[in-house]
Amino acid sequence: MPASKTARERARAELTREIKDEARRQLAEVGPHGLSLRAVARELGMVSSALYRYFPSRDHLLTELIIDAYNEIGEAAERADDPSAEPRDRWLRIWHGTRDWAKRNPHEYSLIYGSPVPGYQAPQDTITPASRVAQALVRVMEAADLAPAMPGPPLSGELAEQARRVRAALGTSLAEADLVRLTTAWTHLFGAISFELFGQYAGTADPADAYFAYTARQLGDLVGLP
Amino acid sequence: MPASKTARERARAELTREIKDEARRQLAEVGPHGLSLRAVARELGMVSSALYRYFPSRDHLLTELIIDAYNEIGEAAERADDPSAEPRDRWLRIWHGTRDWAKRNPHEYSLIYGSPVPGYQAPQDTITPASRVAQALVRVMEAADLAPAMPGPPLSGELAEQARRVRAALGTSLAEADLVRLTTAWTHLFGAISFELFGQYAGTADPADAYFAYTARQLGDLVGLP
DNA sequence: GTCTATAACTGGATAGAC
DNA sequence: GTCTATCCAGTTATAGAC
């Protein structure tokens, strides 16, 4: 197989991208539940059956969009990071980079962190890209001289076991207690972004810039960043 | 006007409830976006136009379901609370009571804390019931002898201003810093429940019982409970 | 007065004939 | 591939039953 793609391969790749772009555009209008292969085809001047050469079903198209979204938000977090900076600074950069991507792409964000689409079952392929933001946070914690487990409660057996499984999956050497603290930070990062984007801060922390900056620091303290 | 309701009033109240019950059932199957007035009417043996005597539009029906859900989860939090118990215990009861309701009513939970329904604009009427869980947490903080604002970062001007507005809205006397800490706890409570229900803990903190119990304590520490 | 049913309008998705 | 008939959605106007 030659390294350079044939004309047909290039055409196929291009059309695949066009289909995904159009599907993304529609996501914004009708939501994941309303995403219709036919509508995508119509907009592209194709016939719906032609799309099935590129995506075997609507759910496969959705899965691709989900994986793309996880990768994009993960890349945004990685790009915001600066491995040569101080841990505390890196932490804040990742938090803000993640939030900025979410605010620029609210519908893609809803797709991955909003309510599950009724009738859609996410395949295993989404798990790895879904962990990229968390991995960026882990790298910062690894590089930092973490404060010893704060005055927090001790870990139950089940929790310690889960932490060990996460450690194996992420290939890190962080202590169990640190991985549980990471889970809290990770949960909070997306909890705050979701509350902001989904309108829960209306009347309280809206606009959320100041609160987000505050809580990013707060969670940095919680995980023990110096 | 007599205190006891007329037969017509009773019939109307009952039918209103039946419509909402059926709509709730359908919510579980097709999601908020797929909720159809016609389908509800069909299932009830009525004709769609008849529903307009009870709800002026599909969106009004959705709004009622949203308000009911906020009130139910708020009541669940209030019922779980025990004002005579120790603050720390009350805090945990409220966290678990809220989560238990969410696990028992995942579709109603998604309706209020999931992605916004495309094309639906929530009216102001939802804000007060939406704050009931937060108010339960506030009551515990008021009754407790809170630790002075932890080693956290200082409040920016915008944040302090928002905290004062929240204080006025909730009619509490908590300090600004405490209200910001409450915001973090409130965000985290629903962030963790959403992550659990929406499947984000798959492969990590799943099942989430141990982690939830842990993080509830953790956030109790963060707000300064004794 | 209060409700329900009929019928009709618009708009979109879909299925099948061609 | 295209065209067309059909269906289902939200909504409204109107007529008649209680």
Coordinates of C-alpha atoms (C1' of nucleotides) in Angstrom, one line a residue:
Chain A
M1 CA 0.0 0.0 0.0
P2 CA 1.5 3.4 -1.0
A3 CA 2.0 6.0 1.6
S4 CA 0.3 8.6 -0.6
K5 CA -3.4 8.2 -0.8
T6 CA -5.2 7.5 -4.1
A7 CA -7.6 10.0 -5.5
R8 CA -10.5 7.8 -4.4
E9 CA -9.3 7.6 -0.8
R10 CA -8.9 11.3 -0.7
A11 CA -12.4 11.8 -2.0
R12 CA -13.7 9.4 0.6
A13 CA -11.9 11.1 3.4
E14 CA -13.1 14.5 2.3
L15 CA -16.8 13.4 2.0
T16 CA -16.6 11.7 5.4
R17 CA -15.4 15.0 6.9
E18 CA -18.2 16.9 5.1
I19 CA -20.8 14.6 6.4
K20 CA -19.5 15.0 10.0
D21 CA -19.3 18.7 9.6
E22 CA -22.9 18.9 8.4
A23 CA -24.0 16.5 11.2
R24 CA -22.3 18.8 13.7
R25 CA -24.1 21.8 12.3
Q26 CA -27.4 20.0 12.7
L27 CA -26.6 18.9 16.2
A28 CA -26.6 22.6 17.2
E29 CA -30.2 23.0 15.8
V30 CA -32.0 19.8 16.8
G31 CA -29.9 18.1 19.4
P32 CA -28.5 14.6 19.3
H33 CA -31.9 13.0 19.5
G34 CA -33.1 14.9 16.4
L35 CA -30.0 14.1 14.3
S36 CA -31.3 12.6 11.1
L37 CA -29.2 10.9 8.4
R38 CA -31.7 12.0 5.8
A39 CA -31.5 15.6 6.7
V40 CA -27.7 15.5 6.5
A41 CA -27.9 13.9 3.1
R42 CA -30.4 16.4 1.9
E43 CA -28.2 19.3 3.0
L44 CA -25.3 17.8 1.2
G45 CA -27.3 17.3 -2.0
M46 CA -27.0 13.5 -1.7
V47 CA -29.5 10.8 -1.3
S48 CA -29.8 9.2 2.1
S49 CA -28.9 5.8 1.0
A50 CA -25.5 7.1 -0.3
L51 CA -24.6 8.0 3.3
Y52 CA -24.6 4.4 4.4
R53 CA -21.4 3.8 2.4
Y54 CA -19.8 6.1 5.0
F55 CA -21.6 5.3 8.2
P56 CA -23.5 2.1 8.7
S57 CA -26.1 3.8 10.9
R58 CA -27.1 6.9 12.6
D59 CA -25.6 5.6 15.8
H60 CA -22.2 5.1 14.2
L61 CA -22.3 8.6 13.0
L62 CA -23.2 9.7 16.5
T63 CA -20.4 7.6 18.0
E64 CA -17.9 9.3 15.6
L65 CA -19.1 12.7 16.7
I66 CA -18.7 11.8 20.3
I67 CA -15.2 10.5 19.9
D68 CA -14.2 13.6 17.9
A69 CA -15.7 15.8 20.7
Y70 CA -13.8 13.9 23.5
N71 CA -10.6 14.2 21.5
E72 CA -11.1 17.9 20.8
I73 CA -11.8 18.8 24.4
G74 CA -8.8 16.6 25.4
E75 CA -6.6 18.4 22.9
A76 CA -7.8 21.7 24.1
A77 CA -6.8 20.8 27.6
E78 CA -3.4 19.5 26.5
R79 CA -2.7 22.6 24.4
A80 CA -3.6 24.8 27.3
D81 CA -1.1 23.0 29.5
D82 CA 2.5 24.2 29.6
P83 CA 4.7 21.4 31.0
S84 CA 7.5 23.9 31.8
A85 CA 5.3 26.0 34.0
E86 CA 4.6 25.7 37.8
P87 CA 2.1 23.0 38.7
R88 CA -0.4 25.5 40.1
D89 CA -0.3 27.5 36.8
R90 CA -0.6 24.3 34.7
W91 CA -3.6 23.3 36.7
L92 CA -5.4 26.5 36.1
R93 CA -4.5 26.6 32.4
I94 CA -6.0 23.1 31.9
W95 CA -9.2 24.1 33.7
H96 CA -9.6 27.2 31.7
G97 CA -8.7 25.6 28.4
T98 CA -11.3 22.9 29.0
R99 CA -14.0 25.4 29.9
D100 CA -13.1 27.6 26.9
W101 CA -13.5 24.7 24.5
A102 CA -16.9 23.9 26.1
K103 CA -18.1 27.5 25.8
R104 CA -17.0 27.6 22.1
N105 CA -18.7 24.3 21.4
P106 CA -21.7 24.0 23.7
H107 CA -23.5 21.5 21.6
E108 CA -20.6 19.2 21.2
Y109 CA -20.1 19.5 25.0
S110 CA -23.7 18.6 25.6
L111 CA -23.3 15.6 23.4
I112 CA -20.6 14.2 25.6
Y113 CA -21.4 15.5 29.1
G114 CA -25.2 16.1 28.8
S115 CA -28.0 13.6 29.3
P116 CA -27.6 10.3 27.5
V117 CA -29.4 10.1 24.1
P118 CA -32.4 7.9 24.6
G119 CA -31.9 4.6 22.7
Y120 CA -28.2 5.2 22.1
Q121 CA -25.7 3.0 23.8
A122 CA -22.1 4.3 23.8
P123 CA -19.5 1.6 22.7
Q124 CA -16.2 1.0 24.5
D125 CA -14.3 3.1 22.0
T126 CA -15.3 6.3 23.7
I127 CA -13.7 5.5 27.0
T128 CA -10.1 6.2 26.1
P129 CA -10.6 9.6 24.4
A130 CA -13.0 10.4 27.3
S131 CA -10.1 10.3 29.8
R132 CA -7.8 12.7 28.1
V133 CA -8.7 15.7 30.2
A134 CA -8.3 13.7 33.4
Q135 CA -4.9 12.5 32.1
A136 CA -3.7 16.0 31.7
L137 CA -4.7 16.7 35.3
V138 CA -2.9 13.5 36.4
R139 CA 0.3 14.7 34.7
V140 CA 0.3 17.9 36.7
M141 CA -0.3 16.1 39.9
E142 CA 2.6 13.7 39.1
A143 CA 4.9 16.6 38.5
A144 CA 3.9 18.4 41.7
D145 CA 5.1 17.9 45.2
L146 CA 1.6 17.1 46.6
A147 CA 0.7 18.0 50.1
P148 CA 0.0 14.8 52.1
A149 CA -3.6 13.6 52.0
M150 CA -5.4 16.6 53.6
P151 CA -7.6 16.3 56.7
G152 CA -10.0 14.2 54.5
P153 CA -11.8 11.0 55.5
P154 CA -10.0 7.7 55.1
L155 CA -10.7 5.5 52.0
S156 CA -13.2 2.6 52.2
G157 CA -12.1 -0.8 50.8
E158 CA -14.2 -0.4 47.7
L159 CA -12.9 3.1 47.0
A160 CA -9.3 2.0 47.4
E161 CA -9.8 -0.9 45.0
Q162 CA -11.4 1.4 42.4
A163 CA -8.4 3.8 42.8
R164 CA -6.0 1.0 42.1
R165 CA -7.9 0.1 39.0
V166 CA -7.8 3.7 37.8
R167 CA -4.1 3.7 38.6
A168 CA -3.5 0.7 36.4
A169 CA -5.7 2.1 33.6
L170 CA -3.9 5.5 33.6
G171 CA -0.5 4.0 34.1
T172 CA 0.4 6.5 36.9
S173 CA 2.1 6.1 40.2
L174 CA -0.1 8.4 42.2
A175 CA -1.3 7.2 45.6
E176 CA -4.8 5.9 46.0
A177 CA -5.9 8.9 48.1
D178 CA -4.5 11.3 45.4
L179 CA -6.5 9.5 42.7
V180 CA -9.7 9.9 44.7
R181 CA -8.9 13.6 45.1
L182 CA -8.3 13.7 41.4
T183 CA -11.7 12.1 40.8
T184 CA -13.3 14.9 42.9
A185 CA -11.4 17.6 40.9
W186 CA -12.4 16.0 37.6
T187 CA -16.0 15.7 38.6
H188 CA -16.0 19.3 39.8
L189 CA -14.4 20.6 36.6
F190 CA -17.2 19.2 34.5
G191 CA -19.9 19.8 37.1
A192 CA -19.1 23.5 37.1
I193 CA -18.9 23.7 33.3
S194 CA -22.2 21.9 32.9
F195 CA -23.9 24.1 35.5
E196 CA -22.7 27.1 33.6
L197 CA -23.6 25.9 30.2
F198 CA -26.9 24.4 31.2
G199 CA -28.1 27.5 32.9
Q200 CA -28.1 26.4 36.5
Y201 CA -26.1 29.5 37.7
A202 CA -28.8 31.8 36.4
G203 CA -29.3 34.4 39.2
T204 CA -26.3 33.2 41.2
A205 CA -22.8 32.7 39.7
D206 CA -23.8 34.1 36.3
P207 CA -21.6 35.2 34.5
A208 CA -19.4 32.4 35.9
D209 CA -15.9 33.7 35.0
A210 CA -15.1 34.8 38.5
Y211 CA -16.6 31.7 40.2
F212 CA -14.9 29.4 37.8
A213 CA -11.5 30.9 38.3
Y214 CA -12.1 30.7 42.1
T215 CA -13.2 27.1 42.1
A216 CA -10.3 26.0 39.9
R217 CA -7.9 27.3 42.5
Q218 CA -10.0 25.8 45.3
L219 CA -9.8 22.3 43.7
G220 CA -6.1 22.8 43.2
D221 CA -5.8 23.3 46.9
L222 CA -8.0 20.2 47.6
V223 CA -5.8 17.9 45.6
G224 CA -2.8 19.3 47.4
L225 CA -1.0 21.3 44.8
P226 CA 1.8 23.5 46.3
Chain B
M1 CA -66.5 30.7 47.1
P2 CA -66.7 27.4 49.1
A3 CA -63.6 25.8 50.6
S4 CA -64.6 22.4 49.3
K5 CA -64.1 21.9 45.6
T6 CA -66.9 21.5 43.2
A7 CA -67.2 18.2 41.2
R8 CA -65.9 19.9 38.2
E9 CA -62.9 21.3 39.9
R10 CA -62.0 17.8 41.3
A11 CA -62.4 16.3 37.8
R12 CA -60.2 18.9 36.4
A13 CA -57.5 18.4 39.0
E14 CA -57.6 14.7 38.5
L15 CA -57.3 14.9 34.7
T16 CA -54.5 17.4 35.0
R17 CA -52.7 14.9 37.2
E18 CA -53.4 12.0 34.8
I19 CA -52.0 14.0 31.9
K20 CA -48.8 14.8 33.8
D21 CA -48.5 11.2 34.9
E22 CA -48.7 9.9 31.3
A23 CA -46.3 12.6 30.1
R24 CA -43.8 11.5 32.7
R25 CA -44.2 7.9 31.6
Q26 CA -43.4 9.0 28.0
L27 CA -40.5 11.1 29.1
A28 CA -38.8 7.9 30.2
E29 CA -39.2 6.4 26.8
V30 CA -38.5 9.2 24.3
G31 CA -36.9 11.9 26.3
P32 CA -38.0 15.5 26.7
H33 CA -37.4 16.3 23.0
G34 CA -39.7 13.5 22.0
L35 CA -42.5 14.3 24.3
S36 CA -45.7 14.6 22.2
L37 CA -49.0 16.1 23.2
R38 CA -50.8 13.9 20.7
A39 CA -49.3 10.7 22.0
V40 CA -50.3 11.7 25.6
A41 CA -53.8 12.4 24.5
R42 CA -54.0 9.2 22.5
E43 CA -52.9 7.1 25.5
L44 CA -55.5 8.8 27.6
G45 CA -58.3 8.2 25.1
M46 CA -58.7 11.9 24.4
V47 CA -58.2 14.0 21.4
S48 CA -55.1 16.3 21.3
S49 CA -57.1 19.5 21.2
A50 CA -58.8 18.6 24.4
L51 CA -55.4 18.9 26.2
Y52 CA -55.3 22.6 25.5
R53 CA -57.9 23.1 28.2
Y54 CA -55.3 22.0 30.7
F55 CA -52.0 23.1 29.2
P56 CA -51.8 26.0 26.7
S57 CA -48.9 24.4 24.9
R58 CA -46.5 21.6 24.9
D59 CA -43.9 23.8 26.5
H60 CA -46.2 24.7 29.4
L61 CA -46.6 21.0 30.0
L62 CA -42.8 20.5 30.0
T63 CA -42.5 23.5 32.4
E64 CA -44.9 21.8 34.8
L65 CA -43.0 18.6 34.7
I66 CA -39.8 20.5 35.4
I67 CA -41.2 22.4 38.3
D68 CA -42.6 19.1 39.7
A69 CA -39.2 17.5 39.4
Y70 CA -37.5 20.3 41.2
N71 CA -40.0 20.2 44.0
E72 CA -39.8 16.5 44.3
I73 CA -36.0 16.4 44.6
G74 CA -36.2 19.4 46.9
E75 CA -38.7 17.6 49.1
A76 CA -36.5 14.5 49.1
A77 CA -33.6 16.5 50.4
E78 CA -35.8 18.2 53.0
R79 CA -37.3 14.9 54.1
A80 CA -33.9 13.3 54.4
D81 CA -32.7 16.1 56.7
D82 CA -33.2 15.9 60.4
P83 CA -33.0 19.3 62.0
S84 CA -32.3 17.8 65.4
A85 CA -29.2 15.9 64.3
E86 CA -25.6 17.1 64.2
P87 CA -24.7 19.3 61.2
R88 CA -22.3 16.8 59.7
D89 CA -25.0 14.1 59.9
R90 CA -27.6 16.4 58.4
W91 CA -25.3 17.3 55.6
L92 CA -24.7 13.7 54.7
R93 CA -28.4 12.9 54.9
I94 CA -29.3 15.6 52.5
W95 CA -26.6 14.5 50.0
H96 CA -27.8 10.9 50.1
G97 CA -31.4 11.8 50.0
T98 CA -30.9 13.9 46.9
R99 CA -28.9 11.2 45.2
D100 CA -31.4 8.5 46.1
W101 CA -34.2 10.5 44.5
A102 CA -32.1 11.0 41.4
K103 CA -31.4 7.3 41.1
R104 CA -35.0 6.5 41.6
N105 CA -36.1 9.0 39.0
P106 CA -33.3 9.2 36.4
H107 CA -35.4 10.6 33.6
E108 CA -36.9 13.4 35.8
Y109 CA -33.4 14.1 36.9
S110 CA -32.1 14.4 33.4
L111 CA -35.0 16.7 32.6
I112 CA -33.8 19.2 35.2
Y113 CA -30.0 18.7 35.4
G114 CA -29.3 17.3 31.9
S115 CA -28.7 19.1 28.6
P116 CA -31.2 21.8 27.8
V117 CA -34.1 20.8 25.5
P118 CA -33.4 22.4 22.1
G119 CA -36.0 25.1 21.4
Y120 CA -37.3 25.2 25.0
Q121 CA -36.8 28.3 27.1
A122 CA -37.3 27.8 30.9
P123 CA -39.4 30.5 32.4
Q124 CA -38.6 32.3 35.7
D125 CA -41.1 30.1 37.6
T126 CA -38.5 27.3 37.8
I127 CA -35.9 29.3 39.7
T128 CA -37.4 29.1 43.2
P129 CA -38.2 25.4 43.2
A130 CA -34.7 24.8 41.7
S131 CA -33.1 26.2 44.8
R132 CA -34.7 24.0 47.4
V133 CA -31.8 21.6 47.7
A134 CA -29.4 24.4 48.0
Q135 CA -31.6 26.0 50.7
A136 CA -31.5 22.7 52.7
L137 CA -27.7 22.9 52.6
V138 CA -27.8 26.5 53.7
R139 CA -29.9 25.7 56.7
V140 CA -27.3 23.2 57.9
M141 CA -24.5 25.7 57.4
E142 CA -26.4 28.3 59.4
A143 CA -27.0 25.9 62.2
A144 CA -23.3 24.8 62.3
D145 CA -20.3 26.5 63.9
L146 CA -18.4 26.8 60.6
A147 CA -14.6 26.8 60.5
P148 CA -13.3 30.2 59.4
A149 CA -12.8 30.5 55.6
M150 CA -10.2 27.8 55.0
P151 CA -6.8 28.4 53.3
G152 CA -8.8 29.2 50.2
P153 CA -8.1 32.1 47.8
P154 CA -9.7 35.5 48.5
L155 CA -12.9 36.5 46.7
S156 CA -12.8 38.8 43.7
G157 CA -15.1 41.8 43.5
E158 CA -17.5 40.2 41.1
L159 CA -17.7 37.0 43.2
A160 CA -18.4 38.9 46.4
E161 CA -21.1 40.9 44.7
Q162 CA -22.7 37.7 43.4
A163 CA -22.5 36.2 46.9
R164 CA -24.3 39.2 48.3
R165 CA -27.1 38.8 45.7
V166 CA -27.4 35.1 46.6
R167 CA -27.6 36.1 50.3
A168 CA -30.4 38.4 49.6
A169 CA -32.3 35.9 47.5
L170 CA -32.0 33.1 50.1
G171 CA -32.6 35.4 53.0
T172 CA -29.6 34.0 55.0
S173 CA -27.0 35.6 57.1
L174 CA -24.0 33.5 55.9
A175 CA -20.8 35.3 55.1
E176 CA -19.9 35.8 51.4
A177 CA -17.0 33.3 51.6
D178 CA -19.4 30.7 53.0
L179 CA -21.9 31.2 50.2
V180 CA -19.2 30.7 47.6
R181 CA -18.1 27.5 49.4
L182 CA -21.8 26.5 49.4
T183 CA -21.8 27.1 45.6
T184 CA -18.9 24.7 45.3
A185 CA -20.7 22.0 47.4
W186 CA -23.9 22.5 45.5
T187 CA -22.1 22.3 42.1
H188 CA -20.3 19.2 43.3
L189 CA -23.4 17.4 44.6
F190 CA -25.1 17.6 41.2
G191 CA -21.8 17.1 39.3
A192 CA -21.3 13.8 41.0
I193 CA -24.9 12.7 40.6
S194 CA -24.8 13.6 36.9
F195 CA -21.5 11.8 36.3
E196 CA -22.9 8.7 38.0
L197 CA -26.2 8.7 36.2
F198 CA -24.8 9.7 32.8
G199 CA -22.3 7.0 32.9
Q200 CA -19.1 9.0 33.2
Y201 CA -17.8 6.9 36.1
A202 CA -17.8 3.7 33.9
G203 CA -14.5 2.0 34.6
T204 CA -13.6 4.2 37.5
A205 CA -15.9 5.1 40.3
D206 CA -18.6 2.7 39.2
P207 CA -20.5 1.6 41.3
A208 CA -20.4 5.1 42.9
D209 CA -21.7 4.4 46.4
A210 CA -18.4 4.5 48.1
Y211 CA -17.1 7.5 46.2
F212 CA -20.3 9.4 46.7
A213 CA -20.2 8.8 50.5
Y214 CA -16.6 9.9 50.5
T215 CA -17.0 13.1 48.4
A216 CA -20.1 14.1 50.5
R217 CA -17.8 14.1 53.6
Q218 CA -15.1 15.8 51.6
L219 CA -17.3 18.7 50.6
G220 CA -18.6 18.9 54.2
D221 CA -15.0 19.5 55.2
L222 CA -14.6 22.1 52.5
V223 CA -17.5 24.2 53.6
G224 CA -16.1 24.1 57.1
L225 CA -18.6 21.8 59.0
P226 CA -17.3 20.8 62.4
Chain C
dG1 C1' -69.6 28.2 31.3
dT2 C1' -66.8 24.3 30.7
dC3 C1' -65.4 20.8 28.2
dT4 C1' -64.7 17.5 24.1
dA5 C1' -64.7 16.4 19.3
dT6 C1' -64.2 17.4 14.4
dA7 C1' -61.6 19.4 11.0
dA8 C1' -58.1 21.9 9.1
dC9 C1' -53.5 24.3 8.6
dT10 C1' -48.3 24.0 8.6
dG11 C1' -44.2 21.5 8.6
dG12 C1' -41.3 17.7 8.6
dA13 C1' -40.2 12.6 8.2
dT14 C1' -41.0 8.4 5.8
dA15 C1' -42.3 4.5 2.4
dG16 C1' -43.1 2.8 -2.0
dA17 C1' -44.0 3.3 -6.8
dC18 C1' -41.8 4.7 -10.7
Chain D
dG1 C1' -32.4 8.6 -7.7
dT2 C1' -36.8 11.0 -7.8
dC3 C1' -41.7 11.9 -6.8
dT4 C1' -45.6 11.3 -4.5
dA5 C1' -48.8 9.8 -1.0
dT6 C1' -49.1 9.2 3.6
dC7 C1' -48.4 10.0 8.3
dC8 C1' -47.5 12.4 12.6
dA9 C1' -46.3 16.6 15.0
dG10 C1' -48.2 21.3 17.3
dT11 C1' -51.7 24.2 17.0
dT12 C1' -56.2 26.7 16.1
dA13 C1' -61.2 27.5 14.9
dT14 C1' -65.6 26.0 15.5
dA15 C1' -69.6 23.3 16.7
dG16 C1' -72.0 20.9 19.9
dA17 C1' -72.7 18.1 24.7
dC18 C1' -73.2 18.6 29.5

